[in-house]
């Protein structure tokens, strides 16, 4: 396990890498709490005529974590240096901390949280000495889920790069170049996480229209423009970010595409396990692609 401060951009401090007594170190002790299933907030209504309450909904609440650590120094100077190192890394005014967990299978889980307390210090004989001290670091994770260090990514290619109509042949009988009209479905998306994940879509032009459909009928769609031009021109990339707190529809030049989506787009999440979906694209003159990426969310560090 390791902790990284300053919005995850600071020095990585290992809490499990102690190798010998001749070297100062910060060591995680037994007794950590709050690292498995996150807490839930339950919402209910009371009835004047019935016993108890009526369940309405639930949401995942912020996670509280406590990690006991032992700071070991070879002299007074090194133990004070270790304390200052933690002070500077964990200061919430400088940003969140990243708790990094790596299991034996080398899978990495990351949790973003803010230091809350635990380093106030106590000089009793069982908590501190001339070259050592103990702290119970407490953190609050506003987002209570653990994330991997890399996203899950899937790509679909559309179009063959040929013109929609072949100019070398007569107009009739009508011939449409293969691959210009694109449609796939059903497609399988696998989410290895414990809860739903919110995808980020990247649409690489040229694209004249598209639809992204969930298995439950939720739809993000853009119909063809009246003048027949490409919604996403060749060489441009439209990013549809469905994550809560983001929810943007911007291209690589920061042009807002909200007005080009059909009325009432329904941004949908990917359920844990296998999900069947469909992606349909009508390309312009050229080859287009759709890239789906998301970070699975895990309830625990394992």
PDB file of N, CA and C in Angstrom, residues 166-266:
ATOM      1  N   UNK A 166     -20.407   5.724 -56.093  1.00  0.00           N
ATOM      2  CA  UNK A 166     -19.235   5.464 -56.915  1.00  0.00           C
ATOM      3  C   UNK A 166     -19.309   6.309 -58.185  1.00  0.00           C
ATOM      4  N   UNK A 167     -18.432   7.316 -58.343  1.00  0.00           N
ATOM      5  CA  UNK A 167     -18.521   8.197 -59.512  1.00  0.00           C
ATOM      6  C   UNK A 167     -18.110   7.520 -60.813  1.00  0.00           C
ATOM      7  N   UNK A 168     -17.482   6.346 -60.730  1.00  0.00           N
ATOM      8  CA  UNK A 168     -17.014   5.659 -61.940  1.00  0.00           C
ATOM      9  C   UNK A 168     -18.131   4.887 -62.633  1.00  0.00           C
ATOM     10  N   UNK A 169     -19.295   4.783 -62.004  1.00  0.00           N
ATOM     11  CA  UNK A 169     -20.404   4.033 -62.572  1.00  0.00           C
ATOM     12  C   UNK A 169     -21.619   4.937 -62.714  1.00  0.00           C
ATOM     13  N   UNK A 170     -22.562   4.497 -63.517  1.00  0.00           N
ATOM     14  CA  UNK A 170     -23.789   5.268 -63.710  1.00  0.00           C
ATOM     15  C   UNK A 170     -24.588   5.293 -62.417  1.00  0.00           C
ATOM     16  N   UNK A 171     -25.475   6.287 -62.317  1.00  0.00           N
ATOM     17  CA  UNK A 171     -26.249   6.460 -61.096  1.00  0.00           C
ATOM     18  C   UNK A 171     -27.192   5.290 -60.870  1.00  0.00           C
ATOM     19  N   UNK A 172     -27.807   4.770 -61.933  1.00  0.00           N
ATOM     20  CA  UNK A 172     -28.733   3.644 -61.806  1.00  0.00           C
ATOM     21  C   UNK A 172     -28.160   2.430 -62.525  1.00  0.00           C
ATOM     22  N   UNK A 173     -28.260   1.231 -61.932  1.00  0.00           N
ATOM     23  CA  UNK A 173     -28.853   1.000 -60.610  1.00  0.00           C
ATOM     24  C   UNK A 173     -27.977   1.576 -59.504  1.00  0.00           C
ATOM     25  N   UNK A 174     -28.625   2.057 -58.450  1.00  0.00           N
ATOM     26  CA  UNK A 174     -27.928   2.732 -57.364  1.00  0.00           C
ATOM     27  C   UNK A 174     -27.013   1.755 -56.635  1.00  0.00           C
ATOM     28  N   UNK A 175     -25.755   2.155 -56.435  1.00  0.00           N
ATOM     29  CA  UNK A 175     -24.791   1.335 -55.714  1.00  0.00           C
ATOM     30  C   UNK A 175     -24.220   2.169 -54.573  1.00  0.00           C
ATOM     31  N   UNK A 176     -24.278   1.632 -53.372  1.00  0.00           N
ATOM     32  CA  UNK A 176     -23.754   2.300 -52.184  1.00  0.00           C
ATOM     33  C   UNK A 176     -22.446   1.627 -51.799  1.00  0.00           C
ATOM     34  N   UNK A 177     -21.404   2.418 -51.546  1.00  0.00           N
ATOM     35  CA  UNK A 177     -20.110   1.856 -51.194  1.00  0.00           C
ATOM     36  C   UNK A 177     -20.205   1.086 -49.889  1.00  0.00           C
ATOM     37  N   UNK A 178     -19.603  -0.079 -49.860  1.00  0.00           N
ATOM     38  CA  UNK A 178     -19.674  -0.942 -48.678  1.00  0.00           C
ATOM     39  C   UNK A 178     -19.007  -0.272 -47.493  1.00  0.00           C
ATOM     40  N   UNK A 179     -19.658  -0.381 -46.352  1.00  0.00           N
ATOM     41  CA  UNK A 179     -19.068   0.097 -45.114  1.00  0.00           C
ATOM     42  C   UNK A 179     -19.383   1.529 -44.782  1.00  0.00           C
ATOM     43  N   UNK A 180     -19.984   2.314 -45.682  1.00  0.00           N
ATOM     44  CA  UNK A 180     -20.291   3.697 -45.389  1.00  0.00           C
ATOM     45  C   UNK A 180     -21.430   3.789 -44.385  1.00  0.00           C
ATOM     46  N   UNK A 181     -22.446   2.927 -44.560  1.00  0.00           N
ATOM     47  CA  UNK A 181     -23.505   2.846 -43.563  1.00  0.00           C
ATOM     48  C   UNK A 181     -23.069   1.841 -42.517  1.00  0.00           C
ATOM     49  N   UNK A 182     -22.940   2.276 -41.263  1.00  0.00           N
ATOM     50  CA  UNK A 182     -22.421   1.396 -40.228  1.00  0.00           C
ATOM     51  C   UNK A 182     -23.433   1.156 -39.142  1.00  0.00           C
ATOM     52  N   UNK A 183     -23.520  -0.075 -38.671  1.00  0.00           N
ATOM     53  CA  UNK A 183     -24.375  -0.390 -37.543  1.00  0.00           C
ATOM     54  C   UNK A 183     -23.890  -1.657 -36.881  1.00  0.00           C
ATOM     55  N   UNK A 184     -23.820  -1.638 -35.574  1.00  0.00           N
ATOM     56  CA  UNK A 184     -23.416  -2.831 -34.860  1.00  0.00           C
ATOM     57  C   UNK A 184     -24.378  -3.069 -33.725  1.00  0.00           C
ATOM     58  N   UNK A 185     -24.677  -4.301 -33.461  1.00  0.00           N
ATOM     59  CA  UNK A 185     -25.524  -4.614 -32.325  1.00  0.00           C
ATOM     60  C   UNK A 185     -26.202  -5.960 -32.522  1.00  0.00           C
ATOM     61  N   UNK A 186     -26.472  -6.656 -31.423  1.00  0.00           N
ATOM     62  CA  UNK A 186     -26.040  -6.214 -30.089  1.00  0.00           C
ATOM     63  C   UNK A 186     -24.549  -6.445 -29.859  1.00  0.00           C
ATOM     64  N   UNK A 187     -23.953  -5.577 -29.041  1.00  0.00           N
ATOM     65  CA  UNK A 187     -22.550  -5.692 -28.672  1.00  0.00           C
ATOM     66  C   UNK A 187     -22.450  -6.000 -27.188  1.00  0.00           C
ATOM     67  N   UNK A 188     -21.422  -6.725 -26.818  1.00  0.00           N
ATOM     68  CA  UNK A 188     -21.238  -7.060 -25.411  1.00  0.00           C
ATOM     69  C   UNK A 188     -20.142  -6.187 -24.809  1.00  0.00           C
ATOM     70  N   UNK A 189     -20.466  -5.548 -23.686  1.00  0.00           N
ATOM     71  CA  UNK A 189     -19.496  -4.769 -22.917  1.00  0.00           C
ATOM     72  C   UNK A 189     -19.377  -5.424 -21.553  1.00  0.00           C
ATOM     73  N   UNK A 190     -18.158  -5.679 -21.121  1.00  0.00           N
ATOM     74  CA  UNK A 190     -17.948  -6.316 -19.831  1.00  0.00           C
ATOM     75  C   UNK A 190     -17.405  -5.312 -18.827  1.00  0.00           C
ATOM     76  N   UNK A 191     -18.125  -5.167 -17.722  1.00  0.00           N
ATOM     77  CA  UNK A 191     -17.699  -4.295 -16.635  1.00  0.00           C
ATOM     78  C   UNK A 191     -17.275  -5.180 -15.463  1.00  0.00           C
ATOM     79  N   UNK A 192     -15.968  -5.247 -15.145  1.00  0.00           N
ATOM     80  CA  UNK A 192     -15.512  -6.112 -14.069  1.00  0.00           C
ATOM     81  C   UNK A 192     -15.748  -5.543 -12.674  1.00  0.00           C
ATOM     82  N   UNK A 193     -16.299  -4.337 -12.581  1.00  0.00           N
ATOM     83  CA  UNK A 193     -16.485  -3.697 -11.291  1.00  0.00           C
ATOM     84  C   UNK A 193     -17.670  -4.243 -10.516  1.00  0.00           C
ATOM     85  N   UNK A 194     -17.914  -3.639  -9.343  1.00  0.00           N
ATOM     86  CA  UNK A 194     -18.985  -4.071  -8.446  1.00  0.00           C
ATOM     87  C   UNK A 194     -20.268  -3.285  -8.634  1.00  0.00           C
ATOM     88  N   UNK A 195     -20.198  -2.110  -9.229  1.00  0.00           N
ATOM     89  CA  UNK A 195     -21.366  -1.264  -9.457  1.00  0.00           C
ATOM     90  C   UNK A 195     -21.300  -0.716 -10.876  1.00  0.00           C
ATOM     91  N   UNK A 196     -22.317   0.039 -11.259  1.00  0.00           N
ATOM     92  CA  UNK A 196     -22.355   0.601 -12.604  1.00  0.00           C
ATOM     93  C   UNK A 196     -21.195   1.575 -12.820  1.00  0.00           C
ATOM     94  N   UNK A 197     -20.768   1.704 -14.070  1.00  0.00           N
ATOM     95  CA  UNK A 197     -19.703   2.632 -14.445  1.00  0.00           C
ATOM     96  C   UNK A 197     -20.232   3.553 -15.542  1.00  0.00           C
ATOM     97  N   UNK A 198     -19.736   4.776 -15.539  1.00  0.00           N
ATOM     98  CA  UNK A 198     -20.217   5.773 -16.494  1.00  0.00           C
ATOM     99  C   UNK A 198     -19.202   5.939 -17.612  1.00  0.00           C
ATOM    100  N   UNK A 199     -19.600   5.689 -18.850  1.00  0.00           N
ATOM    101  CA  UNK A 199     -18.632   5.675 -19.950  1.00  0.00           C
ATOM    102  C   UNK A 199     -18.324   7.060 -20.504  1.00  0.00           C
ATOM    103  N   UNK A 200     -17.176   7.131 -21.171  1.00  0.00           N
ATOM    104  CA  UNK A 200     -16.793   8.281 -21.981  1.00  0.00           C
ATOM    105  C   UNK A 200     -16.690   7.789 -23.419  1.00  0.00           C
ATOM    106  N   UNK A 201     -17.486   8.390 -24.309  1.00  0.00           N
ATOM    107  CA  UNK A 201     -17.504   8.006 -25.718  1.00  0.00           C
ATOM    108  C   UNK A 201     -16.657   8.986 -26.519  1.00  0.00           C
ATOM    109  N   UNK A 202     -15.863   8.454 -27.445  1.00  0.00           N
ATOM    110  CA  UNK A 202     -15.128   9.285 -28.391  1.00  0.00           C
ATOM    111  C   UNK A 202     -15.526   8.879 -29.799  1.00  0.00           C
ATOM    112  N   UNK A 203     -16.049   9.830 -30.547  1.00  0.00           N
ATOM    113  CA  UNK A 203     -16.497   9.575 -31.915  1.00  0.00           C
ATOM    114  C   UNK A 203     -15.552  10.290 -32.871  1.00  0.00           C
ATOM    115  N   UNK A 204     -14.856   9.505 -33.683  1.00  0.00           N
ATOM    116  CA  UNK A 204     -13.881  10.036 -34.635  1.00  0.00           C
ATOM    117  C   UNK A 204     -14.546  10.203 -35.995  1.00  0.00           C
ATOM    118  N   UNK A 205     -14.584  11.435 -36.488  1.00  0.00           N
ATOM    119  CA  UNK A 205     -15.218  11.714 -37.764  1.00  0.00           C
ATOM    120  C   UNK A 205     -14.454  11.135 -38.948  1.00  0.00           C
ATOM    121  N   UNK A 206     -15.105  11.098 -40.132  1.00  0.00           N
ATOM    122  CA  UNK A 206     -16.359  11.792 -40.473  1.00  0.00           C
ATOM    123  C   UNK A 206     -17.599  10.970 -40.096  1.00  0.00           C
ATOM    124  N   UNK A 207     -18.531  11.610 -39.388  1.00  0.00           N
ATOM    125  CA  UNK A 207     -19.766  10.958 -38.962  1.00  0.00           C
ATOM    126  C   UNK A 207     -20.932  11.877 -39.285  1.00  0.00           C
ATOM    127  N   UNK A 208     -21.949  11.335 -39.966  1.00  0.00           N
ATOM    128  CA  UNK A 208     -23.133  12.123 -40.318  1.00  0.00           C
ATOM    129  C   UNK A 208     -24.256  11.958 -39.316  1.00  0.00           C
ATOM    130  N   UNK A 209     -24.339  10.813 -38.672  1.00  0.00           N
ATOM    131  CA  UNK A 209     -25.321  10.589 -37.608  1.00  0.00           C
ATOM    132  C   UNK A 209     -24.862   9.394 -36.785  1.00  0.00           C
ATOM    133  N   UNK A 210     -25.405   9.293 -35.564  1.00  0.00           N
ATOM    134  CA  UNK A 210     -25.028   8.170 -34.708  1.00  0.00           C
ATOM    135  C   UNK A 210     -26.096   7.962 -33.652  1.00  0.00           C
ATOM    136  N   UNK A 211     -26.100   6.761 -33.084  1.00  0.00           N
ATOM    137  CA  UNK A 211     -26.951   6.460 -31.935  1.00  0.00           C
ATOM    138  C   UNK A 211     -26.224   5.465 -31.047  1.00  0.00           C
ATOM    139  N   UNK A 212     -26.309   5.697 -29.745  1.00  0.00           N
ATOM    140  CA  UNK A 212     -25.679   4.849 -28.736  1.00  0.00           C
ATOM    141  C   UNK A 212     -26.786   4.388 -27.810  1.00  0.00           C
ATOM    142  N   UNK A 213     -27.144   3.108 -27.870  1.00  0.00           N
ATOM    143  CA  UNK A 213     -28.327   2.605 -27.174  1.00  0.00           C
ATOM    144  C   UNK A 213     -27.957   1.641 -26.067  1.00  0.00           C
ATOM    145  N   UNK A 214     -28.619   1.785 -24.917  1.00  0.00           N
ATOM    146  CA  UNK A 214     -28.439   0.865 -23.798  1.00  0.00           C
ATOM    147  C   UNK A 214     -29.389  -0.313 -23.953  1.00  0.00           C
ATOM    148  N   UNK A 215     -29.214  -1.392 -23.182  1.00  0.00           N
ATOM    149  CA  UNK A 215     -30.144  -2.525 -23.268  1.00  0.00           C
ATOM    150  C   UNK A 215     -31.532  -2.197 -22.745  1.00  0.00           C
ATOM    151  N   UNK A 216     -31.696  -1.065 -22.066  1.00  0.00           N
ATOM    152  CA  UNK A 216     -32.991  -0.695 -21.498  1.00  0.00           C
ATOM    153  C   UNK A 216     -33.703   0.383 -22.311  1.00  0.00           C
ATOM    154  N   UNK A 217     -33.156   0.707 -23.479  1.00  0.00           N
ATOM    155  CA  UNK A 217     -33.793   1.683 -24.344  1.00  0.00           C
ATOM    156  C   UNK A 217     -33.315   3.109 -24.183  1.00  0.00           C
ATOM    157  N   UNK A 218     -32.420   3.367 -23.240  1.00  0.00           N
ATOM    158  CA  UNK A 218     -31.847   4.707 -23.124  1.00  0.00           C
ATOM    159  C   UNK A 218     -31.017   4.990 -24.371  1.00  0.00           C
ATOM    160  N   UNK A 219     -31.082   6.232 -24.842  1.00  0.00           N
ATOM    161  CA  UNK A 219     -30.505   6.528 -26.149  1.00  0.00           C
ATOM    162  C   UNK A 219     -29.831   7.892 -26.159  1.00  0.00           C
ATOM    163  N   UNK A 220     -28.621   7.912 -26.700  1.00  0.00           N
ATOM    164  CA  UNK A 220     -27.935   9.157 -27.049  1.00  0.00           C
ATOM    165  C   UNK A 220     -27.818   9.151 -28.572  1.00  0.00           C
ATOM    166  N   UNK A 221     -28.442  10.121 -29.202  1.00  0.00           N
ATOM    167  CA  UNK A 221     -28.569  10.072 -30.658  1.00  0.00           C
ATOM    168  C   UNK A 221     -28.387  11.459 -31.260  1.00  0.00           C
ATOM    169  N   UNK A 222     -27.820  11.482 -32.464  1.00  0.00           N
ATOM    170  CA  UNK A 222     -27.733  12.704 -33.262  1.00  0.00           C
ATOM    171  C   UNK A 222     -28.198  12.368 -34.670  1.00  0.00           C
ATOM    172  N   UNK A 223     -29.301  12.971 -35.099  1.00  0.00           N
ATOM    173  CA  UNK A 223     -29.856  12.726 -36.438  1.00  0.00           C
ATOM    174  C   UNK A 223     -29.080  13.505 -37.486  1.00  0.00           C
ATOM    175  N   UNK A 224     -29.190  13.095 -38.770  1.00  0.00           N
ATOM    176  CA  UNK A 224     -28.457  13.797 -39.828  1.00  0.00           C
ATOM    177  C   UNK A 224     -28.860  15.266 -39.915  1.00  0.00           C
ATOM    178  N   UNK A 225     -27.914  16.103 -40.275  1.00  0.00           N
ATOM    179  CA  UNK A 225     -28.189  17.518 -40.467  1.00  0.00           C
ATOM    180  C   UNK A 225     -28.973  17.735 -41.748  1.00  0.00           C
ATOM    181  N   UNK A 226     -29.754  18.791 -41.789  1.00  0.00           N
ATOM    182  CA  UNK A 226     -30.614  19.050 -42.953  1.00  0.00           C
ATOM    183  C   UNK A 226     -29.816  19.289 -44.224  1.00  0.00           C
ATOM    184  N   UNK A 227     -28.635  19.882 -44.095  1.00  0.00           N
ATOM    185  CA  UNK A 227     -27.843  20.171 -45.294  1.00  0.00           C
ATOM    186  C   UNK A 227     -26.978  18.993 -45.731  1.00  0.00           C
ATOM    187  N   UNK A 228     -27.061  17.853 -45.014  1.00  0.00           N
ATOM    188  CA  UNK A 228     -26.315  16.663 -45.394  1.00  0.00           C
ATOM    189  C   UNK A 228     -24.852  16.676 -45.016  1.00  0.00           C
ATOM    190  N   UNK A 229     -24.407  17.676 -44.282  1.00  0.00           N
ATOM    191  CA  UNK A 229     -23.000  17.746 -43.884  1.00  0.00           C
ATOM    192  C   UNK A 229     -22.724  16.815 -42.703  1.00  0.00           C
ATOM    193  N   UNK A 230     -21.459  16.621 -42.413  1.00  0.00           N
ATOM    194  CA  UNK A 230     -21.074  15.741 -41.313  1.00  0.00           C
ATOM    195  C   UNK A 230     -21.299  16.433 -39.969  1.00  0.00           C
ATOM    196  N   UNK A 231     -21.878  15.695 -39.034  1.00  0.00           N
ATOM    197  CA  UNK A 231     -21.985  16.215 -37.671  1.00  0.00           C
ATOM    198  C   UNK A 231     -20.597  16.323 -37.054  1.00  0.00           C
ATOM    199  N   UNK A 232     -19.813  15.260 -37.196  1.00  0.00           N
ATOM    200  CA  UNK A 232     -18.420  15.263 -36.744  1.00  0.00           C
ATOM    201  C   UNK A 232     -17.550  15.238 -37.993  1.00  0.00           C
ATOM    202  N   UNK A 233     -16.918  16.343 -38.356  1.00  0.00           N
ATOM    203  CA  UNK A 233     -16.123  16.371 -39.583  1.00  0.00           C
ATOM    204  C   UNK A 233     -14.916  15.454 -39.510  1.00  0.00           C
ATOM    205  N   UNK A 234     -14.356  15.165 -40.651  1.00  0.00           N
ATOM    206  CA  UNK A 234     -13.165  14.336 -40.730  1.00  0.00           C
ATOM    207  C   UNK A 234     -12.025  14.991 -39.960  1.00  0.00           C
ATOM    208  N   UNK A 235     -11.308  14.177 -39.176  1.00  0.00           N
ATOM    209  CA  UNK A 235     -10.185  14.679 -38.404  1.00  0.00           C
ATOM    210  C   UNK A 235     -10.545  15.232 -37.041  1.00  0.00           C
ATOM    211  N   UNK A 236     -11.832  15.347 -36.742  1.00  0.00           N
ATOM    212  CA  UNK A 236     -12.281  15.855 -35.449  1.00  0.00           C
ATOM    213  C   UNK A 236     -12.746  14.695 -34.578  1.00  0.00           C
ATOM    214  N   UNK A 237     -12.694  14.894 -33.253  1.00  0.00           N
ATOM    215  CA  UNK A 237     -13.090  13.870 -32.288  1.00  0.00           C
ATOM    216  C   UNK A 237     -14.099  14.488 -31.328  1.00  0.00           C
ATOM    217  N   UNK A 238     -15.294  13.907 -31.295  1.00  0.00           N
ATOM    218  CA  UNK A 238     -16.335  14.341 -30.376  1.00  0.00           C
ATOM    219  C   UNK A 238     -16.305  13.451 -29.137  1.00  0.00           C
ATOM    220  N   UNK A 239     -16.227  14.054 -27.967  1.00  0.00           N
ATOM    221  CA  UNK A 239     -16.199  13.313 -26.707  1.00  0.00           C
ATOM    222  C   UNK A 239     -17.498  13.549 -25.952  1.00  0.00           C
ATOM    223  N   UNK A 240     -18.194  12.453 -25.643  1.00  0.00           N
ATOM    224  CA  UNK A 240     -19.422  12.513 -24.844  1.00  0.00           C
ATOM    225  C   UNK A 240     -19.083  11.910 -23.488  1.00  0.00           C
ATOM    226  N   UNK A 241     -18.971  12.764 -22.493  1.00  0.00           N
ATOM    227  CA  UNK A 241     -18.590  12.350 -21.143  1.00  0.00           C
ATOM    228  C   UNK A 241     -19.851  12.235 -20.300  1.00  0.00           C
ATOM    229  N   UNK A 242     -20.229  11.007 -19.939  1.00  0.00           N
ATOM    230  CA  UNK A 242     -21.487  10.785 -19.215  1.00  0.00           C
ATOM    231  C   UNK A 242     -21.296  10.726 -17.703  1.00  0.00           C
ATOM    232  N   UNK A 243     -20.104  10.933 -17.201  1.00  0.00           N
ATOM    233  CA  UNK A 243     -19.846  10.797 -15.768  1.00  0.00           C
ATOM    234  C   UNK A 243     -20.593  11.866 -14.981  1.00  0.00           C
ATOM    235  N   UNK A 244     -21.221  11.502 -13.868  1.00  0.00           N
ATOM    236  CA  UNK A 244     -21.871  12.508 -13.017  1.00  0.00           C
ATOM    237  C   UNK A 244     -20.869  13.578 -12.592  1.00  0.00           C
ATOM    238  N   UNK A 245     -21.298  14.823 -12.667  1.00  0.00           N
ATOM    239  CA  UNK A 245     -20.404  15.929 -12.354  1.00  0.00           C
ATOM    240  C   UNK A 245     -19.649  16.439 -13.555  1.00  0.00           C
ATOM    241  N   UNK A 246     -19.708  15.721 -14.681  1.00  0.00           N
ATOM    242  CA  UNK A 246     -19.056  16.144 -15.913  1.00  0.00           C
ATOM    243  C   UNK A 246     -20.128  16.427 -16.972  1.00  0.00           C
ATOM    244  N   UNK A 247     -20.658  15.365 -17.572  1.00  0.00           N
ATOM    245  CA  UNK A 247     -21.743  15.438 -18.538  1.00  0.00           C
ATOM    246  C   UNK A 247     -21.521  16.561 -19.564  1.00  0.00           C
ATOM    247  N   UNK A 248     -20.527  16.341 -20.401  1.00  0.00           N
ATOM    248  CA  UNK A 248     -20.190  17.304 -21.443  1.00  0.00           C
ATOM    249  C   UNK A 248     -20.225  16.633 -22.806  1.00  0.00           C
ATOM    250  N   UNK A 249     -20.468  17.437 -23.842  1.00  0.00           N
ATOM    251  CA  UNK A 249     -20.455  16.976 -25.231  1.00  0.00           C
ATOM    252  C   UNK A 249     -19.600  17.976 -26.000  1.00  0.00           C
ATOM    253  N   UNK A 250     -18.297  17.709 -26.050  1.00  0.00           N
ATOM    254  CA  UNK A 250     -17.338  18.643 -26.634  1.00  0.00           C
ATOM    255  C   UNK A 250     -16.433  17.918 -27.617  1.00  0.00           C
ATOM    256  N   UNK A 251     -15.991  18.641 -28.656  1.00  0.00           N
ATOM    257  CA  UNK A 251     -15.012  18.044 -29.557  1.00  0.00           C
ATOM    258  C   UNK A 251     -13.609  18.464 -29.129  1.00  0.00           C
ATOM    259  N   UNK A 252     -12.618  18.048 -29.902  1.00  0.00           N
ATOM    260  CA  UNK A 252     -11.228  18.289 -29.541  1.00  0.00           C
ATOM    261  C   UNK A 252     -10.827  19.751 -29.649  1.00  0.00           C
ATOM    262  N   UNK A 253     -11.717  20.600 -30.154  1.00  0.00           N
ATOM    263  CA  UNK A 253     -11.478  22.037 -30.200  1.00  0.00           C
ATOM    264  C   UNK A 253     -12.399  22.790 -29.242  1.00  0.00           C
ATOM    265  N   UNK A 254     -12.996  22.023 -28.296  1.00  0.00           N
ATOM    266  CA  UNK A 254     -13.873  22.569 -27.247  1.00  0.00           C
ATOM    267  C   UNK A 254     -15.170  23.166 -27.795  1.00  0.00           C
ATOM    268  N   UNK A 255     -15.590  22.733 -28.971  1.00  0.00           N
ATOM    269  CA  UNK A 255     -16.886  23.146 -29.508  1.00  0.00           C
ATOM    270  C   UNK A 255     -17.991  22.344 -28.832  1.00  0.00           C
ATOM    271  N   UNK A 256     -19.022  23.032 -28.360  1.00  0.00           N
ATOM    272  CA  UNK A 256     -20.124  22.387 -27.656  1.00  0.00           C
ATOM    273  C   UNK A 256     -21.118  21.798 -28.659  1.00  0.00           C
ATOM    274  N   UNK A 257     -21.405  20.493 -28.522  1.00  0.00           N
ATOM    275  CA  UNK A 257     -22.282  19.788 -29.460  1.00  0.00           C
ATOM    276  C   UNK A 257     -23.654  19.480 -28.863  1.00  0.00           C
ATOM    277  N   UNK A 258     -23.982  20.047 -27.713  1.00  0.00           N
ATOM    278  CA  UNK A 258     -25.271  19.731 -27.090  1.00  0.00           C
ATOM    279  C   UNK A 258     -26.432  19.980 -28.043  1.00  0.00           C
ATOM    280  N   UNK A 259     -26.397  21.077 -28.770  1.00  0.00           N
ATOM    281  CA  UNK A 259     -27.522  21.446 -29.633  1.00  0.00           C
ATOM    282  C   UNK A 259     -27.705  20.497 -30.803  1.00  0.00           C
ATOM    283  N   UNK A 260     -26.689  19.692 -31.126  1.00  0.00           N
ATOM    284  CA  UNK A 260     -26.786  18.761 -32.252  1.00  0.00           C
ATOM    285  C   UNK A 260     -27.334  17.400 -31.840  1.00  0.00           C
ATOM    286  N   UNK A 261     -27.422  17.139 -30.524  1.00  0.00           N
ATOM    287  CA  UNK A 261     -28.026  15.897 -30.083  1.00  0.00           C
ATOM    288  C   UNK A 261     -29.537  15.975 -30.190  1.00  0.00           C
ATOM    289  N   UNK A 262     -30.170  14.826 -30.406  1.00  0.00           N
ATOM    290  CA  UNK A 262     -31.632  14.789 -30.414  1.00  0.00           C
ATOM    291  C   UNK A 262     -32.176  15.157 -29.039  1.00  0.00           C
ATOM    292  N   UNK A 263     -33.437  15.533 -29.010  1.00  0.00           N
ATOM    293  CA  UNK A 263     -34.063  15.985 -27.774  1.00  0.00           C
ATOM    294  C   UNK A 263     -33.986  14.914 -26.677  1.00  0.00           C
ATOM    295  N   UNK A 264     -33.715  15.365 -25.465  1.00  0.00           N
ATOM    296  CA  UNK A 264     -33.703  14.518 -24.271  1.00  0.00           C
ATOM    297  C   UNK A 264     -32.738  13.340 -24.394  1.00  0.00           C
ATOM    298  N   UNK A 265     -31.441  13.600 -24.563  1.00  0.00           N
ATOM    299  CA  UNK A 265     -30.477  12.485 -24.553  1.00  0.00           C
ATOM    300  C   UNK A 265     -30.441  11.845 -23.172  1.00  0.00           C
ATOM    301  N   UNK A 266     -30.359  10.531 -23.143  1.00  0.00           N
ATOM    302  CA  UNK A 266     -30.372   9.783 -21.884  1.00  0.00           C
ATOM    303  C   UNK A 266     -29.008   9.123 -21.697  1.00  0.00           C
TER     304      UNK A 266
END
